[in-house]
XYZ file of C-alpha atoms in Angstrom:
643
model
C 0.000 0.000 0.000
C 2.763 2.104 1.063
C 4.986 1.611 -2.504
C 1.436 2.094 -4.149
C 1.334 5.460 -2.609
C 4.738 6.618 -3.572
C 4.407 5.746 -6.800
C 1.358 8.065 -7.416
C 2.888 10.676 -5.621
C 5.990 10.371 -8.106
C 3.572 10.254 -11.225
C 1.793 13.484 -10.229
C 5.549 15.222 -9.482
C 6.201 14.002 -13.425
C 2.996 15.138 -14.593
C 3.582 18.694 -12.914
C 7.458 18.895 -13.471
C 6.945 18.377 -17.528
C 3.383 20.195 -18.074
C 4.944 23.629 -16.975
C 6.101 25.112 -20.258
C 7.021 21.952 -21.977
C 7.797 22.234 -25.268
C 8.095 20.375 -28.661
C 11.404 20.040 -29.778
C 13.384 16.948 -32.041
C 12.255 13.603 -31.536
C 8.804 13.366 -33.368
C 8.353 14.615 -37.179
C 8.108 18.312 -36.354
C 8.197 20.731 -39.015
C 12.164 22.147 -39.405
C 12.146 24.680 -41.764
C 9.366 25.496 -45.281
C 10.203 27.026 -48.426
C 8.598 29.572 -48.775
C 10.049 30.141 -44.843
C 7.432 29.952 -42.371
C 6.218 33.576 -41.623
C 7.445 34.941 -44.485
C 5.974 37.802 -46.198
C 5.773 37.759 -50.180
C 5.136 39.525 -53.430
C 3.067 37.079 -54.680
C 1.604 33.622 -53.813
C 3.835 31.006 -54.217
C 2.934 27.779 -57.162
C 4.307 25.437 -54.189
C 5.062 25.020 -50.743
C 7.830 22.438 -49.479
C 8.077 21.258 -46.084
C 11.254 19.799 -44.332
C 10.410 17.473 -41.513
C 12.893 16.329 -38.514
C 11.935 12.481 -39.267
C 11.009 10.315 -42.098
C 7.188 10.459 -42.610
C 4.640 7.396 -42.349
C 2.761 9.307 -45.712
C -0.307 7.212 -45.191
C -1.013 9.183 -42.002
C 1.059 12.858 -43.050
C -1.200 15.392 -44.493
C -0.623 19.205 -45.159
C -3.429 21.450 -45.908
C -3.700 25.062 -47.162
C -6.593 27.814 -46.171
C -6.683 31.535 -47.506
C -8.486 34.385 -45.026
C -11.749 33.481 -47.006
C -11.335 29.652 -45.413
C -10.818 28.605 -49.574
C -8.506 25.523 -50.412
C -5.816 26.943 -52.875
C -3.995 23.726 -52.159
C -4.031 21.098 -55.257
C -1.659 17.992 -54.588
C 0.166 16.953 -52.042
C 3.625 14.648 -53.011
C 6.266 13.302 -50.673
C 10.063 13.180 -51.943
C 10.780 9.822 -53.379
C 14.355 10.689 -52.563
C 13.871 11.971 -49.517
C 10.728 10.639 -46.437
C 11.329 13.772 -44.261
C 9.691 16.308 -47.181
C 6.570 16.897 -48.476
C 5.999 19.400 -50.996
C 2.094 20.887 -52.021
C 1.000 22.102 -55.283
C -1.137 25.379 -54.836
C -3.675 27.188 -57.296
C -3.971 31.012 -57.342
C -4.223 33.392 -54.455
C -5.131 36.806 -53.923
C -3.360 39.239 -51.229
C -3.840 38.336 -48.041
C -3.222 35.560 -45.968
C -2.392 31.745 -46.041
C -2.320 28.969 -43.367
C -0.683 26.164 -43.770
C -1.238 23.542 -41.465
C 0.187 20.071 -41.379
C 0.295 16.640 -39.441
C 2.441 14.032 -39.362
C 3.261 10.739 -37.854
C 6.687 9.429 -37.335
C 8.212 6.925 -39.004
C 10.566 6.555 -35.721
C 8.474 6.552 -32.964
C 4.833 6.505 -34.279
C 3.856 9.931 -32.668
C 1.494 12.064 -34.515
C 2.051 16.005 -33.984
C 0.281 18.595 -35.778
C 0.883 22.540 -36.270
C 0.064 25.755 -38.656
C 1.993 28.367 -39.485
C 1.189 31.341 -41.403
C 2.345 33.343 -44.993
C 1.115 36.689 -45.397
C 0.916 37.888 -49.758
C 1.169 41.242 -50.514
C -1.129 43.984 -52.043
C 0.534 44.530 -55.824
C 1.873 48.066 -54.349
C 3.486 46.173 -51.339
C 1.309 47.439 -49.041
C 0.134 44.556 -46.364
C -3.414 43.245 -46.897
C -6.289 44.732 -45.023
C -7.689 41.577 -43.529
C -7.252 39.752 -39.755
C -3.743 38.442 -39.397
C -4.330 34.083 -38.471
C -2.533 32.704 -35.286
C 0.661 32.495 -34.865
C 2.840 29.186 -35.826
C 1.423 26.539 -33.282
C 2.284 22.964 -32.555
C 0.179 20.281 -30.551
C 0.351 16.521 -29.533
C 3.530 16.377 -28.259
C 2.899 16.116 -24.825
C 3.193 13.040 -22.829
C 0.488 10.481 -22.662
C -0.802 8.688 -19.432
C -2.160 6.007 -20.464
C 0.911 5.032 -22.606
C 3.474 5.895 -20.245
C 1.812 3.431 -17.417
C 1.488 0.953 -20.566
C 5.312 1.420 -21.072
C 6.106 1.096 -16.688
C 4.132 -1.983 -16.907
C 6.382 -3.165 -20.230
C 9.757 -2.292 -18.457
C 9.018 -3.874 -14.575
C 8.140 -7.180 -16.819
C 10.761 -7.072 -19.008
C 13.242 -6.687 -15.845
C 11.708 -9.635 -14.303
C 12.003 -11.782 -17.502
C 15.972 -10.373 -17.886
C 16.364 -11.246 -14.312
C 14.599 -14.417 -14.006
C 16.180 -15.832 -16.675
C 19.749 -14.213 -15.894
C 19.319 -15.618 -12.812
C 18.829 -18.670 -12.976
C 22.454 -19.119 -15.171
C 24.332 -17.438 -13.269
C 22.951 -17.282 -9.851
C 21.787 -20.607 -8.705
C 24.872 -22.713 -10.386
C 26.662 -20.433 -7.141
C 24.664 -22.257 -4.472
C 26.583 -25.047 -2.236
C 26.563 -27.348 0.667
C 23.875 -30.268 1.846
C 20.159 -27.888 0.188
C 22.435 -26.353 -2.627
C 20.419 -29.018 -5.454
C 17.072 -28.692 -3.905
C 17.877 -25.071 -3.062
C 19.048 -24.745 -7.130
C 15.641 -26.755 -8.056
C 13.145 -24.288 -6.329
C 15.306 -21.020 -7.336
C 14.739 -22.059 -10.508
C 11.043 -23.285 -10.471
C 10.515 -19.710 -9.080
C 12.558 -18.128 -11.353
C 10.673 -20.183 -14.434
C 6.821 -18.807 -12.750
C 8.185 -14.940 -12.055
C 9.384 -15.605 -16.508
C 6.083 -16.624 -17.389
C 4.291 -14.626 -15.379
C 6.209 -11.553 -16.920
C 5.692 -12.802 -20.206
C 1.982 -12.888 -19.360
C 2.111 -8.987 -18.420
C 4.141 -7.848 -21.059
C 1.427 -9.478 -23.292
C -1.326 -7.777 -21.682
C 0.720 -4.758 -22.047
C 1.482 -4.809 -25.701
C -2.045 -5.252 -26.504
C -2.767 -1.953 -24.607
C 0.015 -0.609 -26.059
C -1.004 -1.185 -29.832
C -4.993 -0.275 -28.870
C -3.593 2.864 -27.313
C -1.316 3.765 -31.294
C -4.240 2.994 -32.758
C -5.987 5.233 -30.927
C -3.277 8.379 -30.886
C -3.074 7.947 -34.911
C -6.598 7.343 -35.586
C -6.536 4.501 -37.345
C -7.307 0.592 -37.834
C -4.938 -2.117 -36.042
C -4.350 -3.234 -39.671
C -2.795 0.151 -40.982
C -0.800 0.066 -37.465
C 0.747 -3.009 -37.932
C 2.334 -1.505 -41.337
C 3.971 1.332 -39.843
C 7.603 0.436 -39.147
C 6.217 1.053 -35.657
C 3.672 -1.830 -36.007
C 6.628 -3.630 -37.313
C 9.092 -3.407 -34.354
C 5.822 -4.109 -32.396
C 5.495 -6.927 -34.325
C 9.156 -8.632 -33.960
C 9.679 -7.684 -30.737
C 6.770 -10.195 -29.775
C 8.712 -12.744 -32.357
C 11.394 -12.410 -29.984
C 9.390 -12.682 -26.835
C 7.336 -15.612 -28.378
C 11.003 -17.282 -28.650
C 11.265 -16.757 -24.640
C 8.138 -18.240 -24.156
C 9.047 -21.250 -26.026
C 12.038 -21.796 -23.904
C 10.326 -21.230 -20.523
C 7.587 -23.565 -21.259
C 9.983 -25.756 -21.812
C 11.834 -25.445 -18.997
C 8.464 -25.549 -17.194
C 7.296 -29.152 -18.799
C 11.151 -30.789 -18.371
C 11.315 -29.898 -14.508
C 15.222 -28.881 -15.321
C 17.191 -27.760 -12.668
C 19.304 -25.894 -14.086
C 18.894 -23.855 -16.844
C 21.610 -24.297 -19.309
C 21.286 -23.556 -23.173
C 17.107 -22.884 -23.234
C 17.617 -20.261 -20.471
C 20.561 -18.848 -22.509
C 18.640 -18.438 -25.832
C 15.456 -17.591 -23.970
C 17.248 -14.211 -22.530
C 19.000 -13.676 -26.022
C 15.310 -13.270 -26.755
C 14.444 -11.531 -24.905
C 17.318 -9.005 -25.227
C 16.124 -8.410 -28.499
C 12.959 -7.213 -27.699
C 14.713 -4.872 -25.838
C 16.478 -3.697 -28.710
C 13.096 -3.532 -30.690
C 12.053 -1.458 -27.862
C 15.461 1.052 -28.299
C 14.802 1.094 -32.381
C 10.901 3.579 -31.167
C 12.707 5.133 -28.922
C 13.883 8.951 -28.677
C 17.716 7.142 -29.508
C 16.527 6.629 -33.150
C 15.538 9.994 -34.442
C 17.986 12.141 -35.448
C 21.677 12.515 -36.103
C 23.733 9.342 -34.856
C 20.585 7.306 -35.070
C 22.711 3.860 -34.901
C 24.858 4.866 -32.074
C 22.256 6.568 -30.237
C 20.006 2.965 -30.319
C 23.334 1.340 -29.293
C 24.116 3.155 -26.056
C 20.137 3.053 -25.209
C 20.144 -0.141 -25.917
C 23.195 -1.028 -23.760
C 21.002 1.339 -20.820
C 17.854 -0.438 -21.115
C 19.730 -3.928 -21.116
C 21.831 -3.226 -18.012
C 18.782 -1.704 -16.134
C 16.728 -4.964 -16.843
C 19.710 -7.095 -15.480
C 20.016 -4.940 -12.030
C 16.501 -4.603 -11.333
C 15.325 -7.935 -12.499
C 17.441 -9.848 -10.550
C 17.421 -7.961 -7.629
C 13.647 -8.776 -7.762
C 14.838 -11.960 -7.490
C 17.116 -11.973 -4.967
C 14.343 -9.975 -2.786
C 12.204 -13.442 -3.445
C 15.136 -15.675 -2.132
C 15.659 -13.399 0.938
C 11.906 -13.015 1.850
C 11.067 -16.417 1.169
C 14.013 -18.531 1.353
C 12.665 -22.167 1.767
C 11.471 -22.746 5.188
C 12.545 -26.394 5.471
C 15.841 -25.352 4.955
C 18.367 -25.314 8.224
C 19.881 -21.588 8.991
C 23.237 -23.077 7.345
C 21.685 -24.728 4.707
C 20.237 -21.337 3.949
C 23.369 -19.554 4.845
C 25.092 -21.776 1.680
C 21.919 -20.470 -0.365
C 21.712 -16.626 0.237
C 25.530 -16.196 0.771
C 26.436 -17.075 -2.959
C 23.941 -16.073 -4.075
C 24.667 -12.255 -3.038
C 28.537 -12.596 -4.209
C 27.177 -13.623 -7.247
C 24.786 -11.026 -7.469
C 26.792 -8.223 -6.267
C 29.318 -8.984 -9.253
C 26.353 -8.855 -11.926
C 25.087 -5.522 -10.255
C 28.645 -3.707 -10.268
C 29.146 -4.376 -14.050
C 25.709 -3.632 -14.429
C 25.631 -0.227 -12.465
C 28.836 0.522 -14.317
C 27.502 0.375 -17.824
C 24.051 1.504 -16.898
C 25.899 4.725 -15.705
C 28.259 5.222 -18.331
C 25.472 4.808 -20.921
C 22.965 6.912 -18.977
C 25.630 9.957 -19.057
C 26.259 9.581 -22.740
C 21.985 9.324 -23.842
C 21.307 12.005 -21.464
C 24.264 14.317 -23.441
C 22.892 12.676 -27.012
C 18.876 14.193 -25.600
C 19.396 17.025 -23.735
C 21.357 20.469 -25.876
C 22.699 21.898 -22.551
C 22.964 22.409 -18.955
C 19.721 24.952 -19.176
C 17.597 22.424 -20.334
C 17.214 20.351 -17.182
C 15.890 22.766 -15.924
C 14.219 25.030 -18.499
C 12.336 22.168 -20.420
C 9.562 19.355 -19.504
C 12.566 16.793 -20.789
C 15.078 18.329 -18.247
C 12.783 18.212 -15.276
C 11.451 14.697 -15.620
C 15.433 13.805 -15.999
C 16.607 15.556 -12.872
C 13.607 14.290 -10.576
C 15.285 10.933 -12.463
C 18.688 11.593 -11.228
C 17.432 12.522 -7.691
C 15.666 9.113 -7.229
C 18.757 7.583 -8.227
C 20.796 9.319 -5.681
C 18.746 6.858 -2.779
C 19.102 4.042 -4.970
C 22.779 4.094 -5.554
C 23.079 4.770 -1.493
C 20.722 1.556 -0.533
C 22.556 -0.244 -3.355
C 25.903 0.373 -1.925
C 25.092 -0.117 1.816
C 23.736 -3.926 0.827
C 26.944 -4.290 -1.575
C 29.882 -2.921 0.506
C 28.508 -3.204 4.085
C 25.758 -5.885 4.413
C 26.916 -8.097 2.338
C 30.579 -8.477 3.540
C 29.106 -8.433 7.227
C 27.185 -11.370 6.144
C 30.014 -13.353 4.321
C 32.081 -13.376 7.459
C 29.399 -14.147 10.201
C 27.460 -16.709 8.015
C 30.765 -19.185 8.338
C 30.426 -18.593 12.310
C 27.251 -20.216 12.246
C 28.020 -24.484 11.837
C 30.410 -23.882 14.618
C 28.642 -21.791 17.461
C 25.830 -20.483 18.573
C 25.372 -17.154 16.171
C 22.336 -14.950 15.863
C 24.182 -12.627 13.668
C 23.403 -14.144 10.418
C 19.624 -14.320 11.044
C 19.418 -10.555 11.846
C 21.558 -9.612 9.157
C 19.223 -11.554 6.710
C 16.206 -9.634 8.050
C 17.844 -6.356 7.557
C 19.289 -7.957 3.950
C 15.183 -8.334 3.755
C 14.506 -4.444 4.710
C 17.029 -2.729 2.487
C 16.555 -4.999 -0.576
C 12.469 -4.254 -0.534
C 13.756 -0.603 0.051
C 16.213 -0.818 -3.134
C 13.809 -2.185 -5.048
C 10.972 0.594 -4.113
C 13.275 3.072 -5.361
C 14.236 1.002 -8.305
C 10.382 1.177 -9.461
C 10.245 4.742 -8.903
C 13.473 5.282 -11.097
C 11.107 2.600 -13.818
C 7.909 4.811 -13.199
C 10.147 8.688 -14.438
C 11.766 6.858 -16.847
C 8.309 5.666 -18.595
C 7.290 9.089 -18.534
C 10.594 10.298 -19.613
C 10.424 8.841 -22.776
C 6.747 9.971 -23.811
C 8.526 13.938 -23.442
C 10.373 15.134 -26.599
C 14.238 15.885 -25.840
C 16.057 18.628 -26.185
C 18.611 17.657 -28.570
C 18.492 20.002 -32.168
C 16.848 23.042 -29.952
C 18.041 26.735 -30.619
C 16.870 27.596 -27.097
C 17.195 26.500 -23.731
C 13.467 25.870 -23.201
C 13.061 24.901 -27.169
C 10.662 27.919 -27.637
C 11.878 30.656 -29.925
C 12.162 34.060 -27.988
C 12.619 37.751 -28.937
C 16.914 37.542 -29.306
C 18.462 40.919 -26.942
C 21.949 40.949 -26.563
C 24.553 44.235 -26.194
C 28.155 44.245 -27.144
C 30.832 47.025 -25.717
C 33.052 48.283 -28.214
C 35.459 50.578 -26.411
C 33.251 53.282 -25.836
C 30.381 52.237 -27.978
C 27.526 49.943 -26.300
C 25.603 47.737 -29.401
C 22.315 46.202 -28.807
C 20.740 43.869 -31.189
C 16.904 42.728 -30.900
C 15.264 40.111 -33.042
C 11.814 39.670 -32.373
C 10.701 36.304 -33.050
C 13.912 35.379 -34.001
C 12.391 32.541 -35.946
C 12.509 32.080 -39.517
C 10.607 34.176 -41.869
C 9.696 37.543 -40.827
C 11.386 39.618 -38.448
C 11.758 43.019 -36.624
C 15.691 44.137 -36.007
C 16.589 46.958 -33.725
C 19.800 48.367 -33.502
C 20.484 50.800 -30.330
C 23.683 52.783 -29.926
C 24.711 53.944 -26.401
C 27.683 55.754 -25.681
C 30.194 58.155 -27.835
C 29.330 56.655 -31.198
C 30.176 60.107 -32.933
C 28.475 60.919 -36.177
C 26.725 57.541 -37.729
C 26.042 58.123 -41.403
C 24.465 54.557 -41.540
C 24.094 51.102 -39.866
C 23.397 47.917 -41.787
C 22.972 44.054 -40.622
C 24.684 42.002 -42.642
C 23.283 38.044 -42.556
C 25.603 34.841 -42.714
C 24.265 30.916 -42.223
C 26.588 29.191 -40.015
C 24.937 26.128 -40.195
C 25.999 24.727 -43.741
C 23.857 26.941 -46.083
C 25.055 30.039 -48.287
C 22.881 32.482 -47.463
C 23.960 36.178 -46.789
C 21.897 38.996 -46.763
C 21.802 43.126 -46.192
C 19.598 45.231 -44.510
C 19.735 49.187 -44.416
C 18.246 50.561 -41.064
C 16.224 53.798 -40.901
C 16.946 55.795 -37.979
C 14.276 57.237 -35.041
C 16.777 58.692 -32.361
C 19.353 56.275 -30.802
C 17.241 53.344 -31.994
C 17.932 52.321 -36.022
C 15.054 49.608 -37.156
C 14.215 47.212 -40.114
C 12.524 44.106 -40.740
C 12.332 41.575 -43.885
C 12.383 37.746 -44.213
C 16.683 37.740 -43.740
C 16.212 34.565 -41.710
C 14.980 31.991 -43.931
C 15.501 28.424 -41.737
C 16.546 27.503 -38.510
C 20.143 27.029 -37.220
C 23.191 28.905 -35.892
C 23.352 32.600 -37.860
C 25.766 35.760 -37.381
C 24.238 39.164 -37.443
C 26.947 41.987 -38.415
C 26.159 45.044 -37.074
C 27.933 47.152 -39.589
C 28.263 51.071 -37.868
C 29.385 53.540 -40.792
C 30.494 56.729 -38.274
C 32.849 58.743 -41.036
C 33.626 57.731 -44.583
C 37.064 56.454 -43.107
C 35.870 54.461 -40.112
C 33.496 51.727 -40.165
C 32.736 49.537 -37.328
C 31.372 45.823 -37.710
C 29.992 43.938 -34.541
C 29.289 40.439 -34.742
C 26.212 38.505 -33.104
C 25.416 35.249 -32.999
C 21.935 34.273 -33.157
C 20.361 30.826 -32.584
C 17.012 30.363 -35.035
C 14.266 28.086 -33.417
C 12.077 26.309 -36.100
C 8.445 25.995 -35.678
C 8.474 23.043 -33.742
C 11.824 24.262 -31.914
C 14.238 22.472 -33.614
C 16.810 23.413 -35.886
C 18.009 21.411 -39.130
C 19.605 18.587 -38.841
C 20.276 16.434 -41.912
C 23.091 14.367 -40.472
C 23.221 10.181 -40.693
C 22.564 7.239 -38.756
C 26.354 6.255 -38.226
C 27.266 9.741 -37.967
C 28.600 11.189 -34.381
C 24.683 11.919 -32.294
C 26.171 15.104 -31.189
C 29.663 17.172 -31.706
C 32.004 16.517 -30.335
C 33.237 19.658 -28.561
C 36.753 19.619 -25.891
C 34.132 19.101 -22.907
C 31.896 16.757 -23.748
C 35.020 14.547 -24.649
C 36.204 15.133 -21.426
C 32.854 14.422 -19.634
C 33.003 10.928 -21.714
C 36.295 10.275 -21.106
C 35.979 10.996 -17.136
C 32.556 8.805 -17.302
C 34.189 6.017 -18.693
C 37.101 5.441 -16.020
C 34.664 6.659 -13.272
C 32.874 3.459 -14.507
C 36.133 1.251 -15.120
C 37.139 2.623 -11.443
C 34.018 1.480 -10.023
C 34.254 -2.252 -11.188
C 37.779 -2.671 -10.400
C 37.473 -0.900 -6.927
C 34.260 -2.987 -6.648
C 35.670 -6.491 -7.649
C 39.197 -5.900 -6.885
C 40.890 -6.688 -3.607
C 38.849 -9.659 -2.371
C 35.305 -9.306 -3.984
C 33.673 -11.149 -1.460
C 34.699 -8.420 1.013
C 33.062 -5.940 -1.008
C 36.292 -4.841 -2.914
C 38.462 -1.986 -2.052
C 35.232 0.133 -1.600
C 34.549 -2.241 1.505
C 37.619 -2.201 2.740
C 37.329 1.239 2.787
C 34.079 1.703 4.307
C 34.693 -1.114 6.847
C 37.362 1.471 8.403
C 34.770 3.523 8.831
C 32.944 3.854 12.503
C 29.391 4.034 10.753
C 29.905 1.307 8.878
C 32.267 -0.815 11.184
C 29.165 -1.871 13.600
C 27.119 -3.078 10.765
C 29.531 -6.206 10.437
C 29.833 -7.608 14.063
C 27.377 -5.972 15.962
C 28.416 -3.649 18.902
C 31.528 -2.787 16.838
C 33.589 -5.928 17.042
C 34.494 -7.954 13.652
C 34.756 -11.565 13.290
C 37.805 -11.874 10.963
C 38.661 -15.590 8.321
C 42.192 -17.052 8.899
């Protein structure tokens, strides 16, 4: 009742954390940039309208639409890019001055999301003059938010699919550890239980998917059939391949009575690994830039946290119910090796699931703002924070418990020892505690990956926002404003504070820094201090330098550079980069944080396994030095040392 509690008080802190100005950015087919540019302002209406996407398109479901101010269709065809699934292009008839919204919706050839949004173009009177009709909305996107009902669908999928990891990880490399008079009957009902918790998790997970696929249906409006054909529907489809090759195996295992599990349980969890990678090839890891390595590392995260969790649920099933008929040292040869054993899995484990956590949350999330400036970022740190616990509980079973309980168990045979028996009721209290947390970390992390990342933004928050920034040159203050700063059509003010002399004339000067060749000019007029323009300069999303170009004297000339990130209309800038290219760039620091990640991780199995791993390595040797911790082995501070 208690864990119940906590876990709905840790889905309402995600639901609050990433509803508070969350924002679309990469990660579902959002709109990147249009030609004509979104906002823009022309001459005349254009013969056709092309739209660049952030993901390949499922075209069955992708529609774009056109509607003048009269609520008329000037839109003709639409065609998708047989070279290219992330554009769509639409044919349009003739239009008047005035104004055209263009709306579109797509579903994801990635994930299977459907997003929609509008944006506007405004046409011109013949003398230039703006049309005298209502201005539409402004450029809007919708649907990207996180669903309920599939993020519990994907907690359920994950806390089964860590069972059926565990289970069956557990029962080749855990029970083949037991020893002494129970260790084959002790082996026999491990795995018996281990075989039930499988097929009971294969049960769920079935239960699960079906909700799953009702629930796509639903969010895409349309027929399980038409699902099924999406490359969604696909990896939906082989990932249940792969867990009907589990099943095989278990009910296998069931009907032989084996006792150990040997080659069936081997190619069972082979199966079941790849289900896990059919899970990784939807996820947020395969849109974008890097796509392969991006699957790869979430692959290796989603793997490693199935192993940990999984078989510590396990291991909490051993400790609460070991096997009444067995003696205290029979079950001291049970739960002993079992926890070496274990504890070795869970360091190697922990390592990778660390290392490749650091790297995906790099890959998804632009920069240090966005944790907590975006929905993404929120749900992430309220992520980390649960972790914090976890790793603590973790490492007081690893490094203090379990050592405690490796020396006193041998005690036992010999003398008259209560030690053991407490120490495997507290083993019972902390486990149930890790594992708590552990369902908490499940419960975010199902959330977390129904919120777009931040990865591909041109803001912190991925919203576009009025640009201000003010350079000192010498005596000379220089303050740009670009108001949206999106692409398409945009105000620029210019104000000069200071001794700036005479100015005979200041002019922005445009340069793409983001692969294209476009450079513009724009003349200023002057009112006061304050020199103003606007025009359609920025025509797509990315990184852009604005030269402030001061003309004080015909012999001095003063040029002030700004660099100004362009949001798209879904917040995302272009990226046109390939699957086995690098996810993101690799600047001086974030090889540094990847290098220092990776021998934190090294360091923490060798300090882990090294030095007597049945001691709890050199952390435990460390931490047994420690008053605090000292107590925890022989009760009322005395230890009870092997020869």
């Amino acid at each position: 009742m208690r864990l119940t509690v906590a876990l709905l008080l840790i889905l309402a802190a995600v639901a609050a954390l990433t509803t508070r100005e969350a924002a679309p950015v990469l990660a579902h087919a959002l709109l990147v940039r249009a030609e004509p540019p979104v906002n823009a302002t022309l001459a005349e209406a254009p013969r056709e309208l092309t739209l660049y996407f952030s993901e390949p398109l499922e075209r069955k479901f992708s529609t774009v639409t056109v509607v003048d101010q009269d609520g008329a269709r000037p839109d003709q065809a639409l065609q998708f890019d047989e070279t290219d699934d992330t554009v769509a292009r639409v044919r349009l008839g003739a239009a008047g001055p005035g104004f055209l919204v263009v709306s579109w919706e797509t579903v994801s050839v990635v994930d299977g999301h459907r997003v929609s949004g509008s944006y506007p173009l405004t046409i011109l009177n013949a003398d230039g003059s703006l049309p005298n009709v209502t201005a539409p909305a402004a450029t809007s996107v919708e649907g990207d938010e996180a669903r309920p009902g599939l993020a519990l669908a994907k907690f359920v999928l994950l806390v089964a699919g860590c069972l059926l990891v565990g289970s069956l990880l557990f029962m080749l490399a855990v029970t083949s550890a037991f020893r002494g008079e129970a260790a084959v009957e002790a082996s026999a009902v491990s795995n018996r239980r281990c075989l039930n918790v499988a097929a009971v998790a294969l049960l769920v997970i079935a239960v699960a998917g079906v909700a799953e696929l009702l629930l796509q249906s639903s969010n895409i409006d349309a027929g399980l059939r038409d699902v099924l054909a999406t490359r969604w529907g696909e990896r939906w489809l082989l990932r249940y391949v792969a867990l009907g090759v589990s099943l095989l195996t278990v009910v296998l295992m069931l009907r032989r009575g084996s006792r150990q599990g040997g080659v069936p349980a081997a190619i069972g969890l082979a199966a079941a690994a790849a289900a896990l990678l059919m899970m990784s090839s939807t996820s947020h890891a395969a849109a974008g830039a890097g796509a392969f390595w991006a699957t790869a590392i979430d692959f290796v995260h989603l793997f490693a946290v199935s192993v940990w969790i999984g078989m510590l649920g396990m291991l909490a099933l051993l400790f609460l119910w070991p096997g009444r008929e067995w003696p205290t040292e029979a079950r001291q040869g049970v739960l002993e090796p079992a926890l070496q054993r274990f504890s070795a899995i869970a360091v190697v484990s922990l390592a990778l699931l660390l290392l490749a956590g650091l790297y995906s949350a790099g890959i998804e999330v632009a920069r240090l703002g966005d944790l907590v400036d975006s929905g993404y970022g929120r749900a992430l740190l309220l992520k980390l924070l649960l972790i914090v616990p976890l790793l603590a509980v973790a490492g007081y079973n690893a490094y203090v418990l379990r050592p405690a309980y490796a020396t006193t168990s041998e005690s036992a045979a010999t003398r008259d020892d209560e030690r053991p028996s407490r120490l495997e009721r507290r083993f019972g209290l902390t486990i149930r505690l890790e594992l708590a947390l552990a369902l908490s970390v499940l419960l975010v992390a199902a959330f977390l990956v129904q919120i777009t990342p931040t990865r591909g933004t041109g803001s912190s928050a991925g919203v576009a926002a009025v640009y201000s920034e003010s350079i000192e040159v010498g005596e000379l203050g220089v303050a740009l404003t670009v108001d949206p700063a999106r692409p398409g059509f945009n105000s620029f003010e210019v104000a000069l504070a200071g001794n700036n002399g005479f100015v005979e004339q200041v002019r922005l000067e445009f340069f793409d820094r983001s692969g294209g060749t476009s450079e513009s000019r724009l003349d200023l007029e002057q009112d006061g201090e304050v020199y103003s323009g606007q025009g359609p300069f920025l025509d797509k999303p990315g990184d852009w330098q604005i030269r402030v170009n001061i003309r004080q004297s015909r012999d001095s000339d003063l040029s002030v550079p700004f660099d100004v990130a362009v949001v798209g209309p879904g917040g995302t800038v272009d990226d046109r980069a390939g699957s086995f290219d690098t996810p993101v760039s690799l600047t001086t620091t974030r090889v540094l944080i990847a290098t220092l990640g990776a021998l934190l991780a090294t360091a923490l199995v060798f300090a882990s396994l090294g030095g007597g791993s049945r001691e709890g390595g050199h952390i435990g040797a460390v931490l047994r030095r420690l008053p605090l911790f000292r107590a925890g082995r022989g009760g009322r501070g005395s230890v009870t040392r092997r020869e």
